[in-house]
Amino acid sequence: MANSTLLSRTRAERAAAERTTGEPVGQGRRIGSHLVLVLLAIYFVVPLWWLAVASTKTNAGLFGGAPLWFGSDFALGDNIATLFSYQGGIYWIWFRNSFVYAIAGGVGATVLSVLAGYGLAKYRFRGRGAFFALLLGSVMVPMTALVIPTFVLLSGMGLLNTMWAVILPSLLSPVGVYLVRVYAQDAVPEEVLDAGRVDGAGEIRLFFQVVLPLLRPAIVTVLLLTTVATWNNFFLPLAVLRDPNLLPVTVGVYNWQALSNAGAGGEQVWNLIVTGSFISVVPLVAAFLSLQKYWQGGLSLGSVR
Amino acid sequence: MSGSKSAVRAGTAQPTSKIASRRQRWGYVYVAPFAVVFAVFLVLPLGYALWMSLHNKGIATAGRNVFVGADNYVKAFTDPVFLEGLWRVVRFVLVMVPVQIVVALVAALLLDTLATRLSRVSRLLIFVPYAIPAVIGALMWGFLYSPRFGPAQDVFGLVGLTAPNFLSSANIFGSLVNIVTWQWVGYYMIIIYAALRSIDPSIYEAAVLDGAGRRQIALRIKVPMISSSMVMIVVFALIGTLQFFTEPQVLRSSAQGAIPSDYTPNMYAFATAFNYSQFNYASTLAFALGFLVFVGSYVFLFLTRKQSGLK
């Protein structure tokens, strides 16, 4: 796996490879290859296109007309307005909750991962090897196996049905620690730390002024992975939250859909489910599209694991 | 993984003066916050699940936990519902993981040979589903599959066919495979693509001089050189698929009757805990599943240790 030279090598080489195509060029326009890629891209995008189009339709419009094209009336504004009024605008509370969970969970998990990853990479304290072995093993523990016992534990702590019930378990990211640990090994040279120490910098100042800037690519990656994981979380909030006002948007919209499918009288809010789903994917998609240069470099860290 | 190897290397390089060894204790300060969360939200729940699985509580025991040894595990591994769920997720692994890996690999290999704007846009579009929460992805596909809403009939009608009912018991397996593939291929593709970009291009030049064609370069050089990334992706896909929960849970209400509440082991554990309040048995199911996933991925890593570089 990550032979430690790989990380440093890739960066230099990727820059060189950026201009070439990784293979001898000049073998025609590669029409076939482009065609396959475009077909793949269509398959991956059509469902999202459907979602965007469907969010402009009324409840009745969803059932008639062409599913992949706009209907006669453009009801996106009405649907959004209804989201503000339906059940007292609870959708926007869910939306805010999702932000709170994703930011608190993502930032918290990242802070813990960076500290621990750096500590494991650069300090040789007693028990380090054992802890790292434990950490590696835990990467293979399925997180859903923890949900039911976590539920019982949180219940014992009196934290069930509070925001903490979602945030605290989200702080755990063994993969994040592992990534920072591997990255810090090479990205933070021992000589730089020693030079700082000779100049009289304390360990804490060293961390903030020398280490953090060097770890930036790893920090961005871990922040991205943990934020996405928390934003997407479903099993945990489904188990530990009862109060509708605490739900993240994923569980909230899921509940609407289950009610509408059950056909409970007056509960068929398909247009709200569709529009709500559409709005809920906008922040992350926008973030990924605008932060391309960060995650494209960052996610590749995963390739040297 | 290699981290432990380099750790050993670094450990021997350090001169052991007194100040230096005292300084090393700062490591505890850095690791402590994570270690606390690790202990409380991983070690403790696991230990607690194990404890719960070895006890039973009910009317017969006057509401107190009574030690029952391996009884719950005997029950679980003779429980046809649990075994059927296990067999089902194993089938999902056998179908879903290869499909995802092959599609991701093909896309990444194509991207690696192209440097056009069209290929960059395609890369982005293929990746976008990763940013969609699994719940929303499953909801969306539920609509697309639906005979009432979906475009399936229009699409099939174009070529004069009748759309199958994607949400029937017979077809739900394939429909779920499709949702998960749609969701994850882009992420795997990006990881494979990054690994491909890190190969030294001069290797290809040598291969071309030896008369290798494009396909040969792809299969004989590129794929073997990124095998450690491939192994990691398979492990992630394996762990994720054995825990299958969100997509079938969400699709349940759209596919009326095609997905029972105990469709996968995780759904069964969830229903046992929250619909029937049998937390002891639910913990047994969760712990047993977790253990099998752990052993499964460990065995896989062991069998592929040559490819992954693990020793």
PDB file of C-alpha atoms in Angstrom, chain A residues 1-4 10 13 17-18 20-24 27 30 33-34 36-38 40-41 43-45 47-48 50-51 62-63 67-68 112 115-116 118-120 122-126 128 131-132 134-140 142-146 148-154 157 168-169 171-174 177-178 181 185 197 203-204 207 225 228 231-232 234-235 238-239 242 250 253-254 257-258 261 270 273-274 277 280-281 284-285 288-289 292 295-296 299-300 302-303 305, chain B residues 1-4 6-7 9-11 14 23-24 26-28 30-31 33-35 37-38 40-42 44-46 48-49 52 103 107 110-116 118-119 122-133 135-136 139-141 143-144 148-151 154 178 181-182 185 187 190-191 194-195 197-200 204 208 214 217 222 229 232 236 239 243 245-246 249-250 253-254 256 266 269-270 273-274 279 282-283 286 290 293-294 297-298 301 308-310:
ATOM      1  CA  MET A   1       0.000   0.000   0.000  1.00  0.00           C
ATOM      2  CA  ALA A   2       1.227   3.510   0.499  1.00  0.00           C
ATOM      3  CA  ASN A   3       4.895   3.075   0.110  1.00  0.00           C
ATOM      4  CA  SER A   4       5.804   6.398   1.527  1.00  0.00           C
ATOM      5  CA  THR A  10       2.888  11.495  -7.499  1.00  0.00           C
ATOM      6  CA  GLU A  13       4.736  13.490 -11.734  1.00  0.00           C
ATOM      7  CA  ALA A  17       1.672  14.206 -16.751  1.00  0.00           C
ATOM      8  CA  GLU A  18      -0.989  16.916 -16.757  1.00  0.00           C
ATOM      9  CA  THR A  20       0.715  14.726 -21.762  1.00  0.00           C
ATOM     10  CA  THR A  21      -2.017  12.127 -21.938  1.00  0.00           C
ATOM     11  CA  GLY A  22      -0.237   9.414 -20.078  1.00  0.00           C
ATOM     12  CA  GLU A  23       0.214   7.490 -23.276  1.00  0.00           C
ATOM     13  CA  PRO A  24       1.624   8.137 -26.725  1.00  0.00           C
ATOM     14  CA  GLN A  27      -3.672   7.879 -32.710  1.00  0.00           C
ATOM     15  CA  ARG A  30     -10.531   8.524 -30.412  1.00  0.00           C
ATOM     16  CA  SER A  33     -13.563   6.358 -26.569  1.00  0.00           C
ATOM     17  CA  HIS A  34     -15.361   9.687 -26.483  1.00  0.00           C
ATOM     18  CA  VAL A  36     -18.390   5.548 -24.543  1.00  0.00           C
ATOM     19  CA  LEU A  37     -17.543   8.342 -22.122  1.00  0.00           C
ATOM     20  CA  VAL A  38     -20.417  10.516 -23.286  1.00  0.00           C
ATOM     21  CA  LEU A  40     -21.608   6.995 -19.440  1.00  0.00           C
ATOM     22  CA  ALA A  41     -21.933  10.673 -18.598  1.00  0.00           C
ATOM     23  CA  TYR A  43     -26.403   7.688 -17.723  1.00  0.00           C
ATOM     24  CA  PHE A  44     -25.000   9.425 -14.648  1.00  0.00           C
ATOM     25  CA  VAL A  45     -26.629  12.777 -15.326  1.00  0.00           C
ATOM     26  CA  PRO A  47     -31.508  11.100 -13.136  1.00  0.00           C
ATOM     27  CA  LEU A  48     -30.333  14.505 -11.901  1.00  0.00           C
ATOM     28  CA  TRP A  50     -35.071  14.451 -14.223  1.00  0.00           C
ATOM     29  CA  LEU A  51     -34.933  15.735 -10.636  1.00  0.00           C
ATOM     30  CA  LEU A  62     -45.709  15.035 -12.199  1.00  0.00           C
ATOM     31  CA  PHE A  63     -48.176  12.369 -13.274  1.00  0.00           C
ATOM     32  CA  PRO A  67     -41.078  13.075 -17.488  1.00  0.00           C
ATOM     33  CA  LEU A  68     -37.806  14.337 -18.947  1.00  0.00           C
ATOM     34  CA  LEU A 112      -9.567  15.294  15.795  1.00  0.00           C
ATOM     35  CA  LEU A 115      -4.344  16.205  15.683  1.00  0.00           C
ATOM     36  CA  ALA A 116      -4.250  12.435  16.053  1.00  0.00           C
ATOM     37  CA  TYR A 118       0.030  14.241  13.235  1.00  0.00           C
ATOM     38  CA  GLY A 119       0.649  12.923  16.737  1.00  0.00           C
ATOM     39  CA  LEU A 120       0.893   9.360  15.453  1.00  0.00           C
ATOM     40  CA  LYS A 122       5.669  12.532  14.417  1.00  0.00           C
ATOM     41  CA  TYR A 123       5.851  11.520  18.091  1.00  0.00           C
ATOM     42  CA  ARG A 124       7.198   8.196  19.284  1.00  0.00           C
ATOM     43  CA  PHE A 125       5.295   7.726  22.510  1.00  0.00           C
ATOM     44  CA  ARG A 126       4.708   4.460  24.258  1.00  0.00           C
ATOM     45  CA  ARG A 128       1.751   4.271  19.568  1.00  0.00           C
ATOM     46  CA  PHE A 131      -2.929   2.245  18.925  1.00  0.00           C
ATOM     47  CA  PHE A 132      -2.166   2.483  15.233  1.00  0.00           C
ATOM     48  CA  LEU A 134      -6.133  -0.833  16.567  1.00  0.00           C
ATOM     49  CA  LEU A 135      -6.970   2.102  14.316  1.00  0.00           C
ATOM     50  CA  LEU A 136      -6.236   0.116  11.171  1.00  0.00           C
ATOM     51  CA  GLY A 137      -8.445  -2.705  12.361  1.00  0.00           C
ATOM     52  CA  SER A 138     -11.265  -0.280  13.098  1.00  0.00           C
ATOM     53  CA  VAL A 139     -11.309   0.924   9.485  1.00  0.00           C
ATOM     54  CA  MET A 140     -12.808  -2.473   8.692  1.00  0.00           C
ATOM     55  CA  PRO A 142     -18.786  -1.531   9.639  1.00  0.00           C
ATOM     56  CA  MET A 143     -20.115   1.690  11.139  1.00  0.00           C
ATOM     57  CA  THR A 144     -23.711   0.488  10.994  1.00  0.00           C
ATOM     58  CA  ALA A 145     -22.846  -2.310  13.421  1.00  0.00           C
ATOM     59  CA  LEU A 146     -22.325   0.466  15.972  1.00  0.00           C
ATOM     60  CA  ILE A 148     -27.804  -0.031  17.754  1.00  0.00           C
ATOM     61  CA  PRO A 149     -25.380  -0.163  20.714  1.00  0.00           C
ATOM     62  CA  THR A 150     -24.713   3.567  20.259  1.00  0.00           C
ATOM     63  CA  PHE A 151     -28.446   4.123  20.507  1.00  0.00           C
ATOM     64  CA  VAL A 152     -28.554   2.290  23.830  1.00  0.00           C
ATOM     65  CA  LEU A 153     -25.476   4.153  25.115  1.00  0.00           C
ATOM     66  CA  LEU A 154     -26.833   7.560  24.133  1.00  0.00           C
ATOM     67  CA  MET A 157     -26.358   9.297  28.729  1.00  0.00           C
ATOM     68  CA  LEU A 168     -20.873  13.160  18.743  1.00  0.00           C
ATOM     69  CA  PRO A 169     -20.753   9.781  16.926  1.00  0.00           C
ATOM     70  CA  LEU A 171     -16.683  12.889  15.230  1.00  0.00           C
ATOM     71  CA  LEU A 172     -15.238   9.418  14.771  1.00  0.00           C
ATOM     72  CA  SER A 173     -13.281   9.036  11.528  1.00  0.00           C
ATOM     73  CA  PRO A 174     -10.591   6.342  11.662  1.00  0.00           C
ATOM     74  CA  VAL A 177      -6.749   9.781  11.072  1.00  0.00           C
ATOM     75  CA  TYR A 178      -5.170   7.201   8.824  1.00  0.00           C
ATOM     76  CA  ARG A 181      -1.018   9.970   9.487  1.00  0.00           C
ATOM     77  CA  GLN A 185       4.817  11.181   7.570  1.00  0.00           C
ATOM     78  CA  ARG A 197      12.708  23.690  18.016  1.00  0.00           C
ATOM     79  CA  GLU A 203       5.352  22.233  20.300  1.00  0.00           C
ATOM     80  CA  ILE A 204       2.052  24.091  20.086  1.00  0.00           C
ATOM     81  CA  PHE A 207       1.888  22.821  15.174  1.00  0.00           C
ATOM     82  CA  LEU A 225     -14.911  13.154   3.266  1.00  0.00           C
ATOM     83  CA  VAL A 228     -20.081  14.429   2.941  1.00  0.00           C
ATOM     84  CA  TRP A 231     -24.498  15.196   5.316  1.00  0.00           C
ATOM     85  CA  ASN A 232     -25.383  11.803   3.814  1.00  0.00           C
ATOM     86  CA  PHE A 234     -29.198   8.256   7.379  1.00  0.00           C
ATOM     87  CA  PHE A 235     -29.061   5.186   9.610  1.00  0.00           C
ATOM     88  CA  LEU A 238     -33.105   7.573  11.769  1.00  0.00           C
ATOM     89  CA  ALA A 239     -32.332   5.583  14.923  1.00  0.00           C
ATOM     90  CA  ARG A 242     -37.692  11.197  17.205  1.00  0.00           C
ATOM     91  CA  THR A 250     -32.461  13.163   4.416  1.00  0.00           C
ATOM     92  CA  VAL A 253     -37.819  13.808   3.113  1.00  0.00           C
ATOM     93  CA  TYR A 254     -37.682  10.032   3.602  1.00  0.00           C
ATOM     94  CA  GLN A 257     -42.057   9.817   0.962  1.00  0.00           C
ATOM     95  CA  ALA A 258     -43.008   6.901   3.228  1.00  0.00           C
ATOM     96  CA  ASN A 261     -46.542   6.062  -0.493  1.00  0.00           C
ATOM     97  CA  TRP A 270     -44.970  14.433  -4.290  1.00  0.00           C
ATOM     98  CA  ILE A 273     -40.678  15.610  -1.968  1.00  0.00           C
ATOM     99  CA  VAL A 274     -39.206  16.178  -5.406  1.00  0.00           C
ATOM    100  CA  SER A 277     -34.847  16.500  -2.736  1.00  0.00           C
ATOM    101  CA  SER A 280     -31.087  19.297  -0.712  1.00  0.00           C
ATOM    102  CA  VAL A 281     -28.579  18.176  -3.353  1.00  0.00           C
ATOM    103  CA  LEU A 284     -23.037  19.641  -2.116  1.00  0.00           C
ATOM    104  CA  VAL A 285     -23.144  19.540  -5.904  1.00  0.00           C
ATOM    105  CA  PHE A 288     -18.023  19.929  -5.527  1.00  0.00           C
ATOM    106  CA  LEU A 289     -18.271  21.819  -8.805  1.00  0.00           C
ATOM    107  CA  GLN A 292     -12.859  20.949  -8.095  1.00  0.00           C
ATOM    108  CA  TRP A 295     -10.990  17.564  -4.167  1.00  0.00           C
ATOM    109  CA  GLN A 296      -9.492  16.288  -7.406  1.00  0.00           C
ATOM    110  CA  LEU A 299      -9.437  12.407  -3.248  1.00  0.00           C
ATOM    111  CA  SER A 300      -6.411  11.003  -5.017  1.00  0.00           C
ATOM    112  CA  GLY A 302      -7.282   7.703  -1.372  1.00  0.00           C
ATOM    113  CA  SER A 303      -5.426   6.081  -4.235  1.00  0.00           C
ATOM    114  CA  ARG A 305      -3.816   4.078   0.720  1.00  0.00           C
TER     115      ARG A 305
ATOM    116  CA  MET B   1      -0.390  -1.185   5.853  1.00  0.00           C
ATOM    117  CA  SER B   2       2.819   0.535   4.979  1.00  0.00           C
ATOM    118  CA  GLY B   3       2.282   3.097   7.718  1.00  0.00           C
ATOM    119  CA  SER B   4       3.355   0.631  10.357  1.00  0.00           C
ATOM    120  CA  SER B   6       7.558   3.436   8.143  1.00  0.00           C
ATOM    121  CA  ALA B   7       6.713   3.830  11.812  1.00  0.00           C
ATOM    122  CA  ARG B   9      11.798   2.876  10.434  1.00  0.00           C
ATOM    123  CA  ALA B  10      11.239   6.274  12.027  1.00  0.00           C
ATOM    124  CA  GLY B  11      11.393   4.801  15.506  1.00  0.00           C
ATOM    125  CA  GLN B  14      15.603   8.876  16.716  1.00  0.00           C
ATOM    126  CA  ARG B  23       9.005  15.681  24.025  1.00  0.00           C
ATOM    127  CA  GLN B  24       7.602  12.479  22.540  1.00  0.00           C
ATOM    128  CA  TRP B  26       3.318  15.423  23.348  1.00  0.00           C
ATOM    129  CA  GLY B  27       2.031  12.631  21.153  1.00  0.00           C
ATOM    130  CA  TYR B  28      -0.458  11.766  23.896  1.00  0.00           C
ATOM    131  CA  TYR B  30      -2.401  15.206  20.119  1.00  0.00           C
ATOM    132  CA  VAL B  31      -3.921  11.741  20.082  1.00  0.00           C
ATOM    133  CA  PRO B  33      -9.094  13.884  21.864  1.00  0.00           C
ATOM    134  CA  PHE B  34      -9.495  11.315  19.099  1.00  0.00           C
ATOM    135  CA  ALA B  35      -8.709   8.470  21.494  1.00  0.00           C
ATOM    136  CA  VAL B  37     -14.065   9.614  20.866  1.00  0.00           C
ATOM    137  CA  PHE B  38     -12.632   6.309  19.645  1.00  0.00           C
ATOM    138  CA  VAL B  40     -16.624   6.136  23.654  1.00  0.00           C
ATOM    139  CA  PHE B  41     -18.131   5.710  20.203  1.00  0.00           C
ATOM    140  CA  LEU B  42     -16.301   2.667  18.887  1.00  0.00           C
ATOM    141  CA  LEU B  44     -17.554   1.039  24.091  1.00  0.00           C
ATOM    142  CA  PRO B  45     -20.441   0.354  21.673  1.00  0.00           C
ATOM    143  CA  LEU B  46     -18.672  -2.728  20.344  1.00  0.00           C
ATOM    144  CA  TYR B  48     -21.533  -3.187  24.872  1.00  0.00           C
ATOM    145  CA  ALA B  49     -22.997  -4.933  21.831  1.00  0.00           C
ATOM    146  CA  MET B  52     -25.799  -7.393  25.231  1.00  0.00           C
ATOM    147  CA  VAL B 103     -17.439   0.398 -15.072  1.00  0.00           C
ATOM    148  CA  ALA B 107     -14.136   5.019 -17.439  1.00  0.00           C
ATOM    149  CA  LEU B 110     -10.601   5.986 -21.146  1.00  0.00           C
ATOM    150  CA  LEU B 111     -10.087   9.248 -19.268  1.00  0.00           C
ATOM    151  CA  ASP B 112      -6.413   8.484 -18.855  1.00  0.00           C
ATOM    152  CA  THR B 113      -5.881   8.338 -22.625  1.00  0.00           C
ATOM    153  CA  LEU B 114      -7.886  11.470 -23.402  1.00  0.00           C
ATOM    154  CA  ALA B 115      -7.065  15.056 -22.555  1.00  0.00           C
ATOM    155  CA  THR B 116      -9.950  16.853 -24.197  1.00  0.00           C
ATOM    156  CA  LEU B 118     -15.193  16.723 -23.397  1.00  0.00           C
ATOM    157  CA  SER B 119     -13.389  14.077 -21.371  1.00  0.00           C
ATOM    158  CA  SER B 122     -17.523  13.692 -18.620  1.00  0.00           C
ATOM    159  CA  ARG B 123     -15.263  12.971 -15.651  1.00  0.00           C
ATOM    160  CA  LEU B 124     -17.048  15.601 -13.618  1.00  0.00           C
ATOM    161  CA  LEU B 125     -20.522  14.429 -14.631  1.00  0.00           C
ATOM    162  CA  ILE B 126     -19.754  10.793 -13.836  1.00  0.00           C
ATOM    163  CA  PHE B 127     -18.494  11.868 -10.415  1.00  0.00           C
ATOM    164  CA  VAL B 128     -21.456  14.093  -9.480  1.00  0.00           C
ATOM    165  CA  PRO B 129     -23.687  11.306  -8.040  1.00  0.00           C
ATOM    166  CA  TYR B 130     -21.120  10.888  -5.239  1.00  0.00           C
ATOM    167  CA  ALA B 131     -22.299  14.270  -3.942  1.00  0.00           C
ATOM    168  CA  ILE B 132     -25.918  13.063  -3.761  1.00  0.00           C
ATOM    169  CA  PRO B 133     -26.972  11.599  -0.396  1.00  0.00           C
ATOM    170  CA  VAL B 135     -31.354   8.602   0.552  1.00  0.00           C
ATOM    171  CA  ILE B 136     -32.003  11.193  -2.127  1.00  0.00           C
ATOM    172  CA  LEU B 139     -35.740   8.324  -3.669  1.00  0.00           C
ATOM    173  CA  MET B 140     -34.973   9.685  -7.095  1.00  0.00           C
ATOM    174  CA  TRP B 141     -34.497   6.267  -8.645  1.00  0.00           C
ATOM    175  CA  PHE B 143     -39.484   7.900  -8.908  1.00  0.00           C
ATOM    176  CA  LEU B 144     -37.659   6.989 -12.112  1.00  0.00           C
ATOM    177  CA  ARG B 148     -46.736   6.294 -12.422  1.00  0.00           C
ATOM    178  CA  PHE B 149     -44.030   8.972 -12.640  1.00  0.00           C
ATOM    179  CA  GLY B 150     -41.100   7.554 -14.426  1.00  0.00           C
ATOM    180  CA  PRO B 151     -39.712   8.016 -17.906  1.00  0.00           C
ATOM    181  CA  ASP B 154     -41.156   6.674 -22.703  1.00  0.00           C
ATOM    182  CA  ASN B 178     -28.296  -0.044 -10.590  1.00  0.00           C
ATOM    183  CA  THR B 181     -23.624   1.513  -9.154  1.00  0.00           C
ATOM    184  CA  TRP B 182     -24.897   4.934 -10.171  1.00  0.00           C
ATOM    185  CA  VAL B 185     -18.818   4.448  -9.738  1.00  0.00           C
ATOM    186  CA  TYR B 187     -15.887   8.002  -6.704  1.00  0.00           C
ATOM    187  CA  ILE B 190     -11.613   9.233  -9.513  1.00  0.00           C
ATOM    188  CA  ILE B 191      -9.438   7.092  -7.243  1.00  0.00           C
ATOM    189  CA  ALA B 194      -5.565   9.394  -9.834  1.00  0.00           C
ATOM    190  CA  ALA B 195      -3.600   6.154  -9.473  1.00  0.00           C
ATOM    191  CA  ARG B 197      -1.963   9.494 -13.459  1.00  0.00           C
ATOM    192  CA  SER B 198       0.790   8.653 -10.999  1.00  0.00           C
ATOM    193  CA  ILE B 199       2.315   6.013 -13.295  1.00  0.00           C
ATOM    194  CA  ASP B 200       5.520   7.184 -14.940  1.00  0.00           C
ATOM    195  CA  TYR B 204       4.413   3.360 -21.885  1.00  0.00           C
ATOM    196  CA  VAL B 208       5.286   1.015 -27.431  1.00  0.00           C
ATOM    197  CA  ARG B 214      -3.246   0.421 -26.552  1.00  0.00           C
ATOM    198  CA  ILE B 217      -0.795  -1.283 -22.391  1.00  0.00           C
ATOM    199  CA  LYS B 222      -1.784  -0.036 -16.244  1.00  0.00           C
ATOM    200  CA  SER B 229      -5.798   1.013  -5.366  1.00  0.00           C
ATOM    201  CA  MET B 232      -8.677  -0.873  -1.526  1.00  0.00           C
ATOM    202  CA  PHE B 236     -14.565  -0.423   0.560  1.00  0.00           C
ATOM    203  CA  ILE B 239     -17.695  -3.422   3.480  1.00  0.00           C
ATOM    204  CA  GLN B 243     -23.955  -3.374   5.376  1.00  0.00           C
ATOM    205  CA  PHE B 245     -29.312  -0.607   4.371  1.00  0.00           C
ATOM    206  CA  THR B 246     -30.212   2.837   3.058  1.00  0.00           C
ATOM    207  CA  GLN B 249     -34.956   0.867   3.218  1.00  0.00           C
ATOM    208  CA  VAL B 250     -35.870   3.922   1.151  1.00  0.00           C
ATOM    209  CA  SER B 253     -42.330   2.118   0.462  1.00  0.00           C
ATOM    210  CA  SER B 254     -42.229   2.662  -3.315  1.00  0.00           C
ATOM    211  CA  GLN B 256     -44.760  -2.166  -2.171  1.00  0.00           C
ATOM    212  CA  ASN B 266     -28.853  -4.621   8.753  1.00  0.00           C
ATOM    213  CA  ALA B 269     -31.287  -5.771  13.009  1.00  0.00           C
ATOM    214  CA  PHE B 270     -32.896  -2.339  12.714  1.00  0.00           C
ATOM    215  CA  ALA B 273     -34.385  -3.200  17.647  1.00  0.00           C
ATOM    216  CA  PHE B 274     -36.839  -0.465  16.776  1.00  0.00           C
ATOM    217  CA  PHE B 279     -32.214  -4.983  21.765  1.00  0.00           C
ATOM    218  CA  ALA B 282     -30.591  -6.900  17.580  1.00  0.00           C
ATOM    219  CA  SER B 283     -27.151  -6.406  19.150  1.00  0.00           C
ATOM    220  CA  ALA B 286     -25.318  -6.326  14.493  1.00  0.00           C
ATOM    221  CA  GLY B 290     -19.886  -6.673  11.972  1.00  0.00           C
ATOM    222  CA  VAL B 293     -17.667  -8.066   7.575  1.00  0.00           C
ATOM    223  CA  PHE B 294     -14.423  -7.686   9.500  1.00  0.00           C
ATOM    224  CA  SER B 297     -12.453  -7.954   4.460  1.00  0.00           C
ATOM    225  CA  TYR B 298      -9.505  -9.326   6.405  1.00  0.00           C
ATOM    226  CA  LEU B 301      -6.859  -8.439   2.132  1.00  0.00           C
ATOM    227  CA  SER B 308      -2.058  -4.696  -2.335  1.00  0.00           C
ATOM    228  CA  GLY B 309       1.547  -4.689  -1.155  1.00  0.00           C
ATOM    229  CA  LEU B 310       0.448  -5.671   2.345  1.00  0.00           C
TER     230      LEU B 310
END
